[in-house]
mmCIF file of C-alpha atoms in Angstrom:
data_model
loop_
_atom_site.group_PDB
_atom_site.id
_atom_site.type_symbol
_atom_site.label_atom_id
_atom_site.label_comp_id
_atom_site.label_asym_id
_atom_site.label_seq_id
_atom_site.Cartn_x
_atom_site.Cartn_y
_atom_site.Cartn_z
ATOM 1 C CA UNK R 14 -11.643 25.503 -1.830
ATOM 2 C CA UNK R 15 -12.238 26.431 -5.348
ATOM 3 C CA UNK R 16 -12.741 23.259 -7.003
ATOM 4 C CA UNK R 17 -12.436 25.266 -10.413
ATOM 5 C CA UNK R 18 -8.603 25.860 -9.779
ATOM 6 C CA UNK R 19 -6.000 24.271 -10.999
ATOM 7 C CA UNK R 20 -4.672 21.266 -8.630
ATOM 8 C CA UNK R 21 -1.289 21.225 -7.125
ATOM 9 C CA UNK R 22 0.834 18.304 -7.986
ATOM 10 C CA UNK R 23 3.359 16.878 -6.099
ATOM 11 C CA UNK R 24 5.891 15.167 -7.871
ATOM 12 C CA UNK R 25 9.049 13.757 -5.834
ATOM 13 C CA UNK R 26 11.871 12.936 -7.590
ATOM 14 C CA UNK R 27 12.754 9.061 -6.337
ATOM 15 C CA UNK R 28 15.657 7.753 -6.231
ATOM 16 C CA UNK R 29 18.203 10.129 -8.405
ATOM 17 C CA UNK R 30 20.140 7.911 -9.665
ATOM 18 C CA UNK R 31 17.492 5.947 -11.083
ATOM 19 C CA UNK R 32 15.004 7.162 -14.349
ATOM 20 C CA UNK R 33 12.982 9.499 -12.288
ATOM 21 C CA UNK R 34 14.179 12.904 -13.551
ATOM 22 C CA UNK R 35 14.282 11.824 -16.872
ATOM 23 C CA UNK R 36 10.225 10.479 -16.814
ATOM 24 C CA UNK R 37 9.370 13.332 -14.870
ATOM 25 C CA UNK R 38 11.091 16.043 -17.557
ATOM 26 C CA UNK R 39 10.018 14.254 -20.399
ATOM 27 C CA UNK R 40 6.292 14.087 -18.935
ATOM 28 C CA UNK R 41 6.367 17.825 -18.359
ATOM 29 C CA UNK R 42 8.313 18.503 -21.881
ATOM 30 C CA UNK R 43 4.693 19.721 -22.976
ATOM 31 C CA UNK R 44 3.168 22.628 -21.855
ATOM 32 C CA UNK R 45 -0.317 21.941 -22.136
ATOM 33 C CA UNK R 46 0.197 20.321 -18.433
ATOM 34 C CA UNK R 47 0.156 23.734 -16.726
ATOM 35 C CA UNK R 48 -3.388 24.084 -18.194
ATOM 36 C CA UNK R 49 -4.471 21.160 -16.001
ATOM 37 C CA UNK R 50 -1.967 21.989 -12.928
ATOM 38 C CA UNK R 51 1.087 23.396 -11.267
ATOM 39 C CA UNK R 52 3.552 21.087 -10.839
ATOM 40 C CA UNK R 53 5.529 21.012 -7.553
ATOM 41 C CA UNK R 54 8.883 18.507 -7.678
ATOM 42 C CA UNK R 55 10.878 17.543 -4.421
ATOM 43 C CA UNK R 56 13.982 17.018 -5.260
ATOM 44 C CA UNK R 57 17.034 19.464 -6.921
ATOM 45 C CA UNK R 58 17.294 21.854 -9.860
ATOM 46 C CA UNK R 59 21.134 20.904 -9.893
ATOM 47 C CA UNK R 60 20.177 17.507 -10.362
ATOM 48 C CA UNK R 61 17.203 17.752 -12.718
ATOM 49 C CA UNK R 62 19.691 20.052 -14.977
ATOM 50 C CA UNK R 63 22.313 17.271 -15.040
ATOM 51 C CA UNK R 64 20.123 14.632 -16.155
ATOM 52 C CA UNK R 65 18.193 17.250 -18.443
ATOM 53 C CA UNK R 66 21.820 17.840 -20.437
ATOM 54 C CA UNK R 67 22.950 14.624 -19.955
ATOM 55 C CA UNK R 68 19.721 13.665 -22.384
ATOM 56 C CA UNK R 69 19.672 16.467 -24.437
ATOM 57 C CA UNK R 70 16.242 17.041 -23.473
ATOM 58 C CA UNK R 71 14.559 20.081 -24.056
ATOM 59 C CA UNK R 72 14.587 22.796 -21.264
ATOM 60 C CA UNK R 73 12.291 22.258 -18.708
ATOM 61 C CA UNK R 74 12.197 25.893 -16.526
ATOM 62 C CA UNK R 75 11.819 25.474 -12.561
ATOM 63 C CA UNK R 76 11.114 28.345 -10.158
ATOM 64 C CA UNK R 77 12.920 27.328 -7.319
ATOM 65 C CA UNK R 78 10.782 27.587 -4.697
ATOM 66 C CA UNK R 79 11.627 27.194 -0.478
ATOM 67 C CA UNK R 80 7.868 25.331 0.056
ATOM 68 C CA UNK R 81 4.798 24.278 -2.126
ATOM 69 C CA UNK R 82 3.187 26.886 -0.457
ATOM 70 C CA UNK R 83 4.993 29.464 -2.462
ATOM 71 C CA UNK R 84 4.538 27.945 -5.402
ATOM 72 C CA UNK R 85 3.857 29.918 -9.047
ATOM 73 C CA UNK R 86 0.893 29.206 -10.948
ATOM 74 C CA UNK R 87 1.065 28.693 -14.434
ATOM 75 C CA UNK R 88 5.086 27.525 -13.728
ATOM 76 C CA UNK R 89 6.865 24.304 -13.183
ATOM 77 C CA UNK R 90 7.821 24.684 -9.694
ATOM 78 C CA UNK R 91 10.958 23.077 -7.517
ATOM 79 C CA UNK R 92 11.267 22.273 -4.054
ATOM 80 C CA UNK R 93 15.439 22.092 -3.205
ATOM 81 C CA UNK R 94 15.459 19.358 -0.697
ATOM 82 C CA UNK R 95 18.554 17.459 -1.591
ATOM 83 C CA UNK R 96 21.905 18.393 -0.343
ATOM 84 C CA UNK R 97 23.610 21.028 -2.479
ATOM 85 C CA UNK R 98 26.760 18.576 -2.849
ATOM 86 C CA UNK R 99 25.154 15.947 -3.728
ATOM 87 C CA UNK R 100 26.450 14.361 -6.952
ATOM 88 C CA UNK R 101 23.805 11.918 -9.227
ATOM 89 C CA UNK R 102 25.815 8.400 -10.180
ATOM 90 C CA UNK R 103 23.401 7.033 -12.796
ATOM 91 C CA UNK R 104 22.781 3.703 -12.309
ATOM 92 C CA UNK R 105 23.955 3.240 -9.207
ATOM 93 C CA UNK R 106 22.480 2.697 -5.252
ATOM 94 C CA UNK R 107 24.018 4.196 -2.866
ATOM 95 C CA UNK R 108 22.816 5.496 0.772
ATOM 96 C CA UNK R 109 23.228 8.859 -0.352
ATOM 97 C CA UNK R 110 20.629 8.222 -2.865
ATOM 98 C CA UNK R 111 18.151 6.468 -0.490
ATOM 99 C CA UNK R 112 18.610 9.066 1.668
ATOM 100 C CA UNK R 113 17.721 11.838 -0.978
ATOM 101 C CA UNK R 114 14.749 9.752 -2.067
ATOM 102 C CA UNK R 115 13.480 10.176 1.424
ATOM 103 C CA UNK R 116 14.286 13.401 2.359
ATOM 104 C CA UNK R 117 12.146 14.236 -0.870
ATOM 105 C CA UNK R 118 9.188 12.322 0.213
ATOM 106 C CA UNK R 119 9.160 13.461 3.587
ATOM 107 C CA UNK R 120 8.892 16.942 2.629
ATOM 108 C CA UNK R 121 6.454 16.137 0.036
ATOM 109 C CA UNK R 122 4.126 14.154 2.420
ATOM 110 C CA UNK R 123 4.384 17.582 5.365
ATOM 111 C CA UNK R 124 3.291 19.476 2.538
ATOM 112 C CA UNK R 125 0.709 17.339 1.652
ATOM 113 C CA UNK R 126 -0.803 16.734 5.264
ATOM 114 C CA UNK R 127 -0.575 20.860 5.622
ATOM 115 C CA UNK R 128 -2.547 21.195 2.448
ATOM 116 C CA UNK R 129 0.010 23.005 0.515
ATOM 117 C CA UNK R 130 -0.366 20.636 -2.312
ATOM 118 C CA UNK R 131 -3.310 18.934 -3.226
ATOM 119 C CA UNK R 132 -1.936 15.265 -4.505
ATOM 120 C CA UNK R 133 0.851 13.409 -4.709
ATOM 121 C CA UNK R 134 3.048 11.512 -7.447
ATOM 122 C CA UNK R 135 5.784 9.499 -6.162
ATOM 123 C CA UNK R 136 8.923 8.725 -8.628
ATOM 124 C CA UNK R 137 10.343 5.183 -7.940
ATOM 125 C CA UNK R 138 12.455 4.412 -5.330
ATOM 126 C CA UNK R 139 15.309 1.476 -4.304
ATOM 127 C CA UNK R 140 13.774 -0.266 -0.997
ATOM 128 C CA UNK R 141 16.966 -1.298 -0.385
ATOM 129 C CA UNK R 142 18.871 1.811 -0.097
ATOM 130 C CA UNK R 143 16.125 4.182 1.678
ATOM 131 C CA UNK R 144 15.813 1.532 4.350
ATOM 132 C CA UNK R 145 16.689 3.214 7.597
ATOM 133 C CA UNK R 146 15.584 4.047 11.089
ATOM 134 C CA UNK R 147 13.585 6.319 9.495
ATOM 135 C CA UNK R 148 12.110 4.366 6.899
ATOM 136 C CA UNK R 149 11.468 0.929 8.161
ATOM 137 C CA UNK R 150 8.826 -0.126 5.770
ATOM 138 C CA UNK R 151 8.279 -2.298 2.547
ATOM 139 C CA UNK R 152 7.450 0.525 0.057
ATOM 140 C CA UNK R 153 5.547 3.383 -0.619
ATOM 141 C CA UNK R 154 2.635 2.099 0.155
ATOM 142 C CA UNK R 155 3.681 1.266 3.847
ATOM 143 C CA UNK R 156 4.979 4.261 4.650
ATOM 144 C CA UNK R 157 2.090 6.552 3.442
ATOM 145 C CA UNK R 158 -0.296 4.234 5.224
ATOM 146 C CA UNK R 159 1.667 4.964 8.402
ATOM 147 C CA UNK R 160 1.789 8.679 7.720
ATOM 148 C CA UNK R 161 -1.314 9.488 6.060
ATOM 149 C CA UNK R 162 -3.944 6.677 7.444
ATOM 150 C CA UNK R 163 -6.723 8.661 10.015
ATOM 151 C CA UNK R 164 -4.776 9.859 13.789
ATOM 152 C CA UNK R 165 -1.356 8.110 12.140
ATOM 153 C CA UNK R 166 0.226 11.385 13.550
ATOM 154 C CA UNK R 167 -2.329 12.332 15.439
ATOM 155 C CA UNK R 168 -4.198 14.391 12.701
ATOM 156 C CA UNK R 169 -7.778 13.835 10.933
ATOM 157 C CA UNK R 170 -9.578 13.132 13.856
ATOM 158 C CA UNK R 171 -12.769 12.097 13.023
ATOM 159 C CA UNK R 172 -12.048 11.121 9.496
ATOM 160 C CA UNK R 173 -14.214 8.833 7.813
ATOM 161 C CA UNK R 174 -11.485 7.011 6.083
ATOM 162 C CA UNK R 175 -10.764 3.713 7.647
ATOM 163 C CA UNK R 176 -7.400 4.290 6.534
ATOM 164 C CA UNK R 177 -5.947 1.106 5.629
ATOM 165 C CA UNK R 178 -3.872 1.530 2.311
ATOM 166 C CA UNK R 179 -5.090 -0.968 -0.550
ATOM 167 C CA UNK R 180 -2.651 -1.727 -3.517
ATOM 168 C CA UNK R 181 -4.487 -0.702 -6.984
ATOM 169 C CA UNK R 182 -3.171 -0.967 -10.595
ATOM 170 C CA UNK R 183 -5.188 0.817 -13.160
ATOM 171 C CA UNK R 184 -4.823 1.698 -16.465
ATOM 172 C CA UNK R 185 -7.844 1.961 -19.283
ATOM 173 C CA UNK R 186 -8.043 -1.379 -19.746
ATOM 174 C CA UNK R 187 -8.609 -2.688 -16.063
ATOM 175 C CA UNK R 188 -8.067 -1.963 -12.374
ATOM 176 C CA UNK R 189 -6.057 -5.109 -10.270
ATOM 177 C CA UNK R 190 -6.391 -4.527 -6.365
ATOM 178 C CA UNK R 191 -4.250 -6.488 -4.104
ATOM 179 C CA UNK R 192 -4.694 -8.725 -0.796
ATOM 180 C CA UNK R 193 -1.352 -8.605 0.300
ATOM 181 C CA UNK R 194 1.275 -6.647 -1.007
ATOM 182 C CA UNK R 195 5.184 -6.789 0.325
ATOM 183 C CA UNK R 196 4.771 -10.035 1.651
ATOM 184 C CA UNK R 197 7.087 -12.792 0.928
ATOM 185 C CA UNK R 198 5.431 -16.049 -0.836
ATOM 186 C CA UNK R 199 5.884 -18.189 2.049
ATOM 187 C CA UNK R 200 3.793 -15.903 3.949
ATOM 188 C CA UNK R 201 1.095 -15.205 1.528
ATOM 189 C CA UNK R 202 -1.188 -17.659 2.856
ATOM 190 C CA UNK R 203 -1.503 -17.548 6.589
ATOM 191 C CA UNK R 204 -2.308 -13.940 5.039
ATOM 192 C CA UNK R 205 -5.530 -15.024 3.155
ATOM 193 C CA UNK R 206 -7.985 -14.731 5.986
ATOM 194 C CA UNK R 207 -11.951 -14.525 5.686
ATOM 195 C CA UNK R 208 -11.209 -11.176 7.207
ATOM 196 C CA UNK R 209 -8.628 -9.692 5.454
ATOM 197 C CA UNK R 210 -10.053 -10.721 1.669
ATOM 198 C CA UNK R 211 -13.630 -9.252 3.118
ATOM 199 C CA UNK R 212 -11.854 -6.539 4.217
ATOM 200 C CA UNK R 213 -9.974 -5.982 1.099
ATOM 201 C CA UNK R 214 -13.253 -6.511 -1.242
ATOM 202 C CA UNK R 215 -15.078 -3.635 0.824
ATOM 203 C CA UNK R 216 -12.812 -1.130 0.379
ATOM 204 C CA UNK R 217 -11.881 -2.009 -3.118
ATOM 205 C CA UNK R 218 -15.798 -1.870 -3.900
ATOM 206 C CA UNK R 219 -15.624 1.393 -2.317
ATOM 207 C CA UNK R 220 -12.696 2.690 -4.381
ATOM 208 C CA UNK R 221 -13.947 2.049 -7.749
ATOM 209 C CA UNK R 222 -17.173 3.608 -6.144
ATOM 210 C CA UNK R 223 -15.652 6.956 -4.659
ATOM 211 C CA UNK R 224 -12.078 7.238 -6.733
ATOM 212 C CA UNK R 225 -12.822 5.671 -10.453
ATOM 213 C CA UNK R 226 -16.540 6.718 -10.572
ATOM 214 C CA UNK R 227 -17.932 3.279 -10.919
ATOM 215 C CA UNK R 228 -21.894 3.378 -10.634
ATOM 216 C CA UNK R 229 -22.316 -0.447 -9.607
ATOM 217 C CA UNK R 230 -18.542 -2.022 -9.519
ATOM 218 C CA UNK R 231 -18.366 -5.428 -10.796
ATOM 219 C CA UNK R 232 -15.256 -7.705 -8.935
ATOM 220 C CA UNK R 233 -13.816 -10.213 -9.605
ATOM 221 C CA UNK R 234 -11.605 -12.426 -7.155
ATOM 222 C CA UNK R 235 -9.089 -14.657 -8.185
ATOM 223 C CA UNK R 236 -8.298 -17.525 -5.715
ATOM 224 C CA UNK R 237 -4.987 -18.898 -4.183
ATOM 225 C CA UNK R 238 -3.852 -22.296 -5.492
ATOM 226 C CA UNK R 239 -3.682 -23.377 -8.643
ATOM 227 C CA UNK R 240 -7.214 -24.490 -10.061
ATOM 228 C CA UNK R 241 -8.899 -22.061 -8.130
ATOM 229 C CA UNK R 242 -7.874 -25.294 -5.184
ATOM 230 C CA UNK R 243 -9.671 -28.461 -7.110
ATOM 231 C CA UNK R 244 -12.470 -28.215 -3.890
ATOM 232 C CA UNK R 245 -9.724 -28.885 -1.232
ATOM 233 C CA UNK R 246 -7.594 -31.686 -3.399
ATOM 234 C CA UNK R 247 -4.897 -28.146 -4.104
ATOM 235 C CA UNK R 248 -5.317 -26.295 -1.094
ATOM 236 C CA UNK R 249 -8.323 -25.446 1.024
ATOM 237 C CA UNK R 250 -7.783 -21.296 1.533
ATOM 238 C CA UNK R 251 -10.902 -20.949 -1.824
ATOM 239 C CA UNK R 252 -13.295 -23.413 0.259
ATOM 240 C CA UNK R 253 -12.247 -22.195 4.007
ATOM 241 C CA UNK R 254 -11.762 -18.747 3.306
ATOM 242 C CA UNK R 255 -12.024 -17.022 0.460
ATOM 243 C CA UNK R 256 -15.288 -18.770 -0.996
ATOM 244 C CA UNK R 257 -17.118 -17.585 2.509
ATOM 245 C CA UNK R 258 -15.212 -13.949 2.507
ATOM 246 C CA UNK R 259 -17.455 -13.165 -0.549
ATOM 247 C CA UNK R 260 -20.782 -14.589 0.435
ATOM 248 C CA UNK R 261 -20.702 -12.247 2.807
ATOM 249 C CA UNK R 262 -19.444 -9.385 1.033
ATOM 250 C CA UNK R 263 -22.523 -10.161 -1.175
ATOM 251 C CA UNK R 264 -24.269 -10.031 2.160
ATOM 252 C CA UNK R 265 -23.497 -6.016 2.173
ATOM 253 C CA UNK R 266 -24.889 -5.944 -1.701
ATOM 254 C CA UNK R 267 -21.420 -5.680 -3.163
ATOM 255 C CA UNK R 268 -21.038 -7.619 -6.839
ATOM 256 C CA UNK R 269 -18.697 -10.027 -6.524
ATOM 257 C CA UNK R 270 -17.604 -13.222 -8.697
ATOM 258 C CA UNK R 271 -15.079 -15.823 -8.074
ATOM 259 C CA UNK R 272 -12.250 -17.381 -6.568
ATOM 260 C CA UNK R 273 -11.286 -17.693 -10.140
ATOM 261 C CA UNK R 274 -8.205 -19.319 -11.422
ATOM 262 C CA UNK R 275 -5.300 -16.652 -12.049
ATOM 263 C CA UNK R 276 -3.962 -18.755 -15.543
ATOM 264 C CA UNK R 277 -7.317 -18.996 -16.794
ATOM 265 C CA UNK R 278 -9.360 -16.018 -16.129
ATOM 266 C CA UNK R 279 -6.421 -13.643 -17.966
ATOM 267 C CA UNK R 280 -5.728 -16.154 -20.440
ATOM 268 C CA UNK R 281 -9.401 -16.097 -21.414
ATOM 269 C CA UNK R 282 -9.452 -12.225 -21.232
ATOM 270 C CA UNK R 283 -12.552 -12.457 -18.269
ATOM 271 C CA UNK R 284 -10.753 -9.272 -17.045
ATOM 272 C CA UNK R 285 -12.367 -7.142 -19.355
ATOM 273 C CA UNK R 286 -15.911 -8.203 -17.905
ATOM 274 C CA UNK R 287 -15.532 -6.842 -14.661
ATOM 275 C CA UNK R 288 -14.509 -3.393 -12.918
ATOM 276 C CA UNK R 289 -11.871 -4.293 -10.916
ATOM 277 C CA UNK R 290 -9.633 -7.931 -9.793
ATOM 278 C CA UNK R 291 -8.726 -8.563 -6.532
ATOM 279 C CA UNK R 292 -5.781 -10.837 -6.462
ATOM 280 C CA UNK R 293 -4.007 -12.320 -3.919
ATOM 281 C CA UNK R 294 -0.675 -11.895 -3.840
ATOM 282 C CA UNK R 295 1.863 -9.046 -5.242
ATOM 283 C CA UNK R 296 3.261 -11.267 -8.558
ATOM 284 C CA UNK R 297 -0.255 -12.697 -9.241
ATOM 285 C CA UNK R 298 -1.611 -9.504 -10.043
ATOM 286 C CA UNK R 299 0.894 -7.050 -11.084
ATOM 287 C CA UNK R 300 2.636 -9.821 -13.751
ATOM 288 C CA UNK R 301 -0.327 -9.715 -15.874
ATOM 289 C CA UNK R 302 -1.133 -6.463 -15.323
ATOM 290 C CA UNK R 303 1.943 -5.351 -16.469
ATOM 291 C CA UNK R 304 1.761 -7.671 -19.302
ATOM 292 C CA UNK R 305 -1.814 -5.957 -20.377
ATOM 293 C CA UNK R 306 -0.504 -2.238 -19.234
ATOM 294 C CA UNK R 307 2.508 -1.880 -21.546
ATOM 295 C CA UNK R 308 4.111 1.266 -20.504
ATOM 296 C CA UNK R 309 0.887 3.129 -19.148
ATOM 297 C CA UNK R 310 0.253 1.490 -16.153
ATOM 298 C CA UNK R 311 -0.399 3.434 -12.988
ATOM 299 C CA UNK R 312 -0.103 2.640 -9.466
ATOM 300 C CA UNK R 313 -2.633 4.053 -7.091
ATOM 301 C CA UNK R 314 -2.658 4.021 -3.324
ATOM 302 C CA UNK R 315 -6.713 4.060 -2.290
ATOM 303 C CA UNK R 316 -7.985 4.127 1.238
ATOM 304 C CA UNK R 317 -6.355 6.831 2.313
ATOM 305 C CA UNK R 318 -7.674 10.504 3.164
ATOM 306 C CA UNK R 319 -5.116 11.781 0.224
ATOM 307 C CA UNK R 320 -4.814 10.871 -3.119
ATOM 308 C CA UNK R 321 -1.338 9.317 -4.192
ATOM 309 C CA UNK R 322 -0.263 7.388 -7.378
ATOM 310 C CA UNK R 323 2.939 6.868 -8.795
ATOM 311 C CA UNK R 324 4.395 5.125 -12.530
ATOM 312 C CA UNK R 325 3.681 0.965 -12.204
ATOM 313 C CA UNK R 326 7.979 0.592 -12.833
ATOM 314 C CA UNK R 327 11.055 1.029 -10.740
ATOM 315 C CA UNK R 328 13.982 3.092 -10.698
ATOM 316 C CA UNK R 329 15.417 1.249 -14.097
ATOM 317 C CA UNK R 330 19.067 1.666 -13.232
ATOM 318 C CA UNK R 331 20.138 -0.412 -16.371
ATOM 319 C CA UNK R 332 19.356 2.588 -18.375
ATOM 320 C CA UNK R 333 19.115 5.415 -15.802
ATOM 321 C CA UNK R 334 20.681 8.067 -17.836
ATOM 322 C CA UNK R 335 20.589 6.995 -21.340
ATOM 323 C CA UNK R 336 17.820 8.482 -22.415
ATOM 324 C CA UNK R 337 15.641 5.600 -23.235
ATOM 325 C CA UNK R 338 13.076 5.375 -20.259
ATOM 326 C CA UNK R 339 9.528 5.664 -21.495
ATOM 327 C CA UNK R 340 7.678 8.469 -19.613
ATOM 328 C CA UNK R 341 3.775 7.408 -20.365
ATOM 329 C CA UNK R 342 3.485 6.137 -17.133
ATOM 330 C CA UNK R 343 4.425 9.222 -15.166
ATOM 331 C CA UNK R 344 2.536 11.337 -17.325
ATOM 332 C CA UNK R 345 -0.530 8.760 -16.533
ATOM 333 C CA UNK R 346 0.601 8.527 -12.965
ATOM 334 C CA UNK R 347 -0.532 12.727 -13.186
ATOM 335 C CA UNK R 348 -3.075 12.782 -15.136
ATOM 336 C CA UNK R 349 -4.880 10.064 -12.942
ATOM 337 C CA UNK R 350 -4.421 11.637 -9.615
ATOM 338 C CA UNK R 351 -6.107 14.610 -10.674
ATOM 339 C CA UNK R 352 -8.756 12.609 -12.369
ATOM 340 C CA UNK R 353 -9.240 10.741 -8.736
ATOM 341 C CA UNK R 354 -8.955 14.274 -7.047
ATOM 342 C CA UNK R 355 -12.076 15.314 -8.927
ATOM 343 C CA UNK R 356 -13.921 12.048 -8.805
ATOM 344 C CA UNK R 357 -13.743 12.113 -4.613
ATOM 345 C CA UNK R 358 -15.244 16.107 -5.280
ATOM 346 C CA UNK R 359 -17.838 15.097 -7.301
ATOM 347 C CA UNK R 360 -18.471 11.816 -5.569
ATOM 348 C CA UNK R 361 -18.504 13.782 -1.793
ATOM 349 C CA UNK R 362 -20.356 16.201 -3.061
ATOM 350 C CA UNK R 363 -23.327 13.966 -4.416
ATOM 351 C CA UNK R 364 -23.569 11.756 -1.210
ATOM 352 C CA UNK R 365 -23.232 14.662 1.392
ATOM 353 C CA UNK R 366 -26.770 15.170 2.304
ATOM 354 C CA UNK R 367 -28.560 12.074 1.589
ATOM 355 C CA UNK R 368 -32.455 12.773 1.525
ATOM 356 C CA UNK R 369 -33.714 10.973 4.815
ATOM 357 C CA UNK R 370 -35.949 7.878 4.208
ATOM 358 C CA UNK R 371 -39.298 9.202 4.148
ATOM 359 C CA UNK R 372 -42.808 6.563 3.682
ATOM 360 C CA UNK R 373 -46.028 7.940 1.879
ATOM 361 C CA UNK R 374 -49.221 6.136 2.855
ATOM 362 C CA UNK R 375 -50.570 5.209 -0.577
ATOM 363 C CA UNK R 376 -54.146 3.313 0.109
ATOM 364 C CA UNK R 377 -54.911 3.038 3.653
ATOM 365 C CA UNK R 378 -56.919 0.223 2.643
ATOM 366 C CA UNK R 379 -53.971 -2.186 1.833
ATOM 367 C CA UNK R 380 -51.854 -1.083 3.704
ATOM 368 C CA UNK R 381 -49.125 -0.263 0.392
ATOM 369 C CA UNK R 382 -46.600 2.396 0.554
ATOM 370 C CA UNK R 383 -44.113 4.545 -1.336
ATOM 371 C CA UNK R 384 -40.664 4.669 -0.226
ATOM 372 C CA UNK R 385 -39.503 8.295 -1.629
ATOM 373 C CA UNK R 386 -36.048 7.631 -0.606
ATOM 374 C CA UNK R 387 -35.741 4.396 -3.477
ATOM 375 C CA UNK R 388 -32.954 4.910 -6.131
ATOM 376 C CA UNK R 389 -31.809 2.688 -8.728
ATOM 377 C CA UNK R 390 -28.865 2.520 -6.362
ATOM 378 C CA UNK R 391 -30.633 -0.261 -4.291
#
């Protein structure tokens, strides 16, 4: 591949009766985006023109295209895979919708697997309303675990992904990783295992390493029960679990702090000390984040083969249609897949023939040697 061309973004369009088209329009209202890639959105020209004159927004010019792998350089592109009579009720969930929100991302994801586009950027949609035999999953992230993950289809054998999708908020101000992500509260806890937070800390480690270009990622953990547990008197999961979980990811030299208390390590702005959070649970993490993010926060789905993000909101049907959804966080949710894209290049690239360890005899006499192979990586 020519990693001098211009990627090929995948945009689908969500749920349409929610603010998708109108972020995704009013993120591609400039120009200067086709200088960094060609835009390819699942979803329908009918609809995107509705919503386009139902905002007044400026003209936004598709070629309508029958796959990605047709599609025009130097053009915003559009993949019709909605149902020609379908009509958009802003505001409004309907199965209609969920199933347009699907058929979108299903086409999207083919395309992606078949290497017709090169990432992908995923408009919200209404978990309620997609939910079918078809989709039986908690969210995005779910589903593109189970279709993109290493042999989930049979494909990528051999794949050194371990292909287990990890939650990540990021924005220029910090990166928040998640333990557990669609899980109701009364579950969260049986859920914070030594293994799974281990688990969770390795890959996030290796994230920040391969996706965000993070020399030596700092991490911090935040713990379960208020007080970070008072040693047991609040809840035993920082002592029993989560306390040992890190020892030995420290074991496998990754830096790693904590179980910190949620209240008190963002209220004292310890964030901004470290690389990346891990929290525990869906709320803990994304309230604050969201607090800190404003309306540039980005969600990214890491520990996959393919690169995926999407904006950090939902489909906003209180004002679907009326013009006032902010679009910074698609137009971040684009501009940091690519920036991913060419991290994992540059990052594969560097580590793909490792110099073997080699030992030069120094002084024969004592016995001391030079290891070649020694970095400032170790």
């Amino acid at each position: 591949m020519n990693d001098n061309r211009k990627l090929r973004v995948g945009i689908t369009q969500g749920d349409p009766n929610g603010i998708g088209y109108e972020v995704i329009l009013k993120a591609l209202e400039d120009n200067r985006i086709l200088e960094l890639c060609t835009p390819v959105v699942y979803g329908s020209a009918k609809i995107a023109a509705f919503y386009r004159k139902a905002m007044g927004l400026p003209q936004v010019q598709f070629a309508q295209i029958a796959s990605a792998a047709e599609c025009r350089p130097d053009q915003y592109n559009i993949v019709n895979v909605t149902p020609e009579d379908y009509r958009p009720e802003p505001g409004a969930s309907s199965p209609a919708a969920g199933a347009a929100a699907l058929a979108a991302l299903n086409a999207a994801v083919n395309d992606l697997k078949e290497g017709n586009i090169d990432v992908l950027v995923t408009a919200p949609i209404n978990k309620h309303n997609i939910h079918s035999e078809e989709f039986s999953f908690a969210g995005h992230t779910e589903y593109l675990e189970a279709r993109l993950a290493p042999d989930a289809d049979g494909d990528d054998a051999g794949s050194t992904e371990k292909g287990k999708a990890l939650m990540v908020l990021c924005n220029d101000v910090t990166r928040v990783a998640l333990v557990t992500i669609h899980v109701p509260l009364s579950k969260v806890a049986e859920s914070v295992t030594r293994e799974n937070v281990l688990d969770r800390v390795v890959a996030f480690d290796a994230s920040l390493r391969r996706d965000f270009g993070v020399h030596r990622p700092r991490i911090a953990v935040l713990a379960l029960n208020p007080h970070a547990g008072e040693e047991g008197l609040m809840g035993e999961e920082e002592t029993q679990y989560i306390a040992p979980a890190l020892e030995e990811a420290r074991k496998k030299k990754i830096s790693v702090y904590g179980p910190y208390a949620a209240d008190g390590f963002f209220g004292h702005g310890q964030f901004d000390k470290f690389d990346g959070v891990l929290a525990m649970y869906h709320d803990q993490g994304l309230a604050p984040f969201k607090t800190l993010a404003c309306e540039g926060g980005v969600n990214f789905t890491a520990g996959l083969p393919y690169v995926r993000t999407s904006p950090d909101h939902g489909t906003g049907y209180d004002i679907a249609g009326k013009g006032e959804a902010e679009a910074d966080s698609m137009r971040q949710a684009i501009y940091t897949a690519i920036d991913i894209y060419r991290n994992r290049q540059r990052y594969d690239a560097a580590h793909a023939n490792p110099l073997r360890r080699q030992y030069v005899e120094k002084n024969k006499s004592d016995n001391v040697v030079l290891d070649l192979s020694k970095s400032t990586d170790e």
